[in-house]
């Protein structure tokens, strides 16, 4: 699958699942909106990723890596609380982030092979 498609799916999931997690919480914290912010940023960059703009693609990879790293603590916290809905939401965002990262790396390798 193309990197821009996987990144788009990841961005939409971050926005949707992050927003749902915030709105459905009994005690919502503004930090729960961090995935939403990252999703909006990735969504805004998607056109550049689709056009294979190197700078935008590398920024998108950096944001994807940051969100993957940033979701580890919420996942362990949700598991510690026994909140299966939160575990499912965070795990979904995490898996989609890893898939997006793999797609980016594959597209970078393909672009390098095509150049030389």
Short mmCIF file of C-alpha atoms in Angstrom, two decimals:
data_model
loop_
_atom_site.label_atom_id
_atom_site.label_comp_id
_atom_site.label_asym_id
_atom_site.label_seq_id
_atom_site.Cartn_x
_atom_site.Cartn_y
_atom_site.Cartn_z
CA UNK A 1 0.00 0.00 0.00
CA UNK A 2 1.22 3.52 -0.77
CA UNK A 3 2.71 5.54 2.08
CA UNK A 4 0.29 8.43 1.64
CA UNK A 5 -2.72 6.12 1.96
CA UNK A 6 -1.43 4.45 5.13
CA UNK A 7 -0.50 7.86 6.54
CA UNK A 8 -3.99 9.17 5.73
CA UNK A 9 -5.61 6.20 7.49
CA UNK A 10 -3.31 6.74 10.47
CA UNK A 11 -4.12 10.47 10.61
CA UNK A 12 -7.88 9.86 10.49
CA UNK A 13 -7.57 7.19 13.19
CA UNK A 14 -5.57 9.54 15.42
CA UNK A 15 -8.19 12.25 15.02
CA UNK A 16 -11.19 9.94 15.43
CA UNK A 17 -9.94 7.67 18.19
CA UNK A 18 -8.15 10.46 20.06
CA UNK A 19 -11.24 12.66 19.92
CA UNK A 20 -13.49 9.80 20.98
CA UNK A 21 -11.18 8.96 23.87
CA UNK A 22 -11.25 12.56 25.06
CA UNK A 23 -15.01 12.98 24.71
CA UNK A 24 -15.89 9.63 26.28
CA UNK A 25 -13.67 10.10 29.34
CA UNK A 26 -15.23 10.78 32.73
CA UNK A 27 -12.28 13.03 33.55
CA UNK A 28 -10.98 14.33 30.21
CA UNK A 29 -7.46 15.71 30.11
CA UNK A 30 -6.23 18.09 27.44
CA UNK A 31 -3.24 15.77 26.92
CA UNK A 32 -5.68 13.22 25.48
CA UNK A 33 -5.96 15.56 22.48
CA UNK A 34 -2.27 15.18 21.57
CA UNK A 35 -3.03 12.36 19.08
CA UNK A 36 -5.70 14.58 17.53
CA UNK A 37 -3.16 17.37 17.01
CA UNK A 38 -0.68 14.95 15.45
CA UNK A 39 -3.46 13.54 13.27
CA UNK A 40 -4.39 17.00 12.02
CA UNK A 41 -0.73 17.74 11.25
CA UNK A 42 -0.31 14.44 9.38
CA UNK A 43 -3.55 15.08 7.51
CA UNK A 44 -2.32 18.53 6.49
CA UNK A 45 0.92 17.00 5.18
CA UNK A 46 -0.74 14.18 3.28
CA UNK A 47 -0.87 16.02 -0.04
CA UNK A 48 2.89 16.63 0.14
CA UNK A 49 3.50 13.00 1.03
CA UNK A 50 1.38 11.94 -1.94
CA UNK A 51 3.43 14.20 -4.24
CA UNK A 52 6.58 12.58 -2.78
CA UNK A 53 7.92 15.85 -1.37
CA UNK A 54 11.01 14.70 0.54
CA UNK A 55 10.92 17.37 3.23
CA UNK A 56 7.24 16.89 4.01
CA UNK A 57 7.59 13.10 3.94
CA UNK A 58 10.49 13.23 6.39
CA UNK A 59 8.56 15.54 8.72
CA UNK A 60 5.61 13.13 8.54
CA UNK A 61 7.93 10.24 9.42
CA UNK A 62 9.28 12.19 12.40
CA UNK A 63 5.76 12.96 13.63
CA UNK A 64 4.77 9.32 13.14
CA UNK A 65 7.79 8.17 15.14
CA UNK A 66 7.01 10.65 17.92
CA UNK A 67 3.40 9.50 18.15
CA UNK A 68 4.48 5.84 18.24
CA UNK A 69 6.86 6.58 21.11
CA UNK A 70 4.30 8.83 22.79
CA UNK A 71 1.56 6.19 22.73
CA UNK A 72 3.55 3.61 24.68
CA UNK A 73 2.93 5.25 28.07
CA UNK A 74 -0.85 5.66 27.54
CA UNK A 75 -1.01 2.01 26.46
CA UNK A 76 0.72 0.79 29.61
CA UNK A 77 -1.46 3.11 31.71
CA UNK A 78 -4.66 1.82 30.11
CA UNK A 79 -3.50 -1.76 30.63
CA UNK A 80 -2.70 -1.00 34.27
CA UNK A 81 -6.20 0.44 34.80
CA UNK A 82 -7.78 -2.55 33.08
CA UNK A 83 -9.55 -0.20 30.67
CA UNK A 84 -10.04 -2.49 27.68
CA UNK A 85 -11.66 0.22 25.54
CA UNK A 86 -8.69 2.54 26.04
CA UNK A 87 -6.27 -0.33 25.37
CA UNK A 88 -8.07 -1.06 22.09
CA UNK A 89 -8.04 2.62 21.04
CA UNK A 90 -4.38 3.19 21.87
CA UNK A 91 -3.27 -0.17 20.44
CA UNK A 92 -5.10 0.61 17.19
CA UNK A 93 -3.38 3.99 16.91
CA UNK A 94 -0.05 2.37 17.73
CA UNK A 95 -0.39 -0.45 15.18
CA UNK A 96 -1.47 1.98 12.47
CA UNK A 97 1.52 4.17 13.34
CA UNK A 98 3.90 1.24 12.96
CA UNK A 99 2.27 0.32 9.63
CA UNK A 100 2.65 3.92 8.45
CA UNK A 101 6.30 3.91 9.50
CA UNK A 102 6.94 0.67 7.58
CA UNK A 103 5.21 2.14 4.51
CA UNK A 104 7.35 5.27 4.71
CA UNK A 105 10.56 3.28 4.99
CA UNK A 106 9.56 1.10 2.04
CA UNK A 107 8.74 4.17 -0.06
CA UNK A 108 12.07 5.78 0.84
CA UNK A 109 13.92 2.60 -0.17
CA UNK A 110 11.99 2.43 -3.46
CA UNK A 111 12.71 6.10 -4.19
CA UNK A 112 16.41 5.61 -3.54
CA UNK A 113 16.52 2.56 -5.84
CA UNK A 114 14.70 4.50 -8.56
CA UNK A 115 17.23 7.34 -8.36
CA UNK A 116 20.36 5.32 -8.58
#
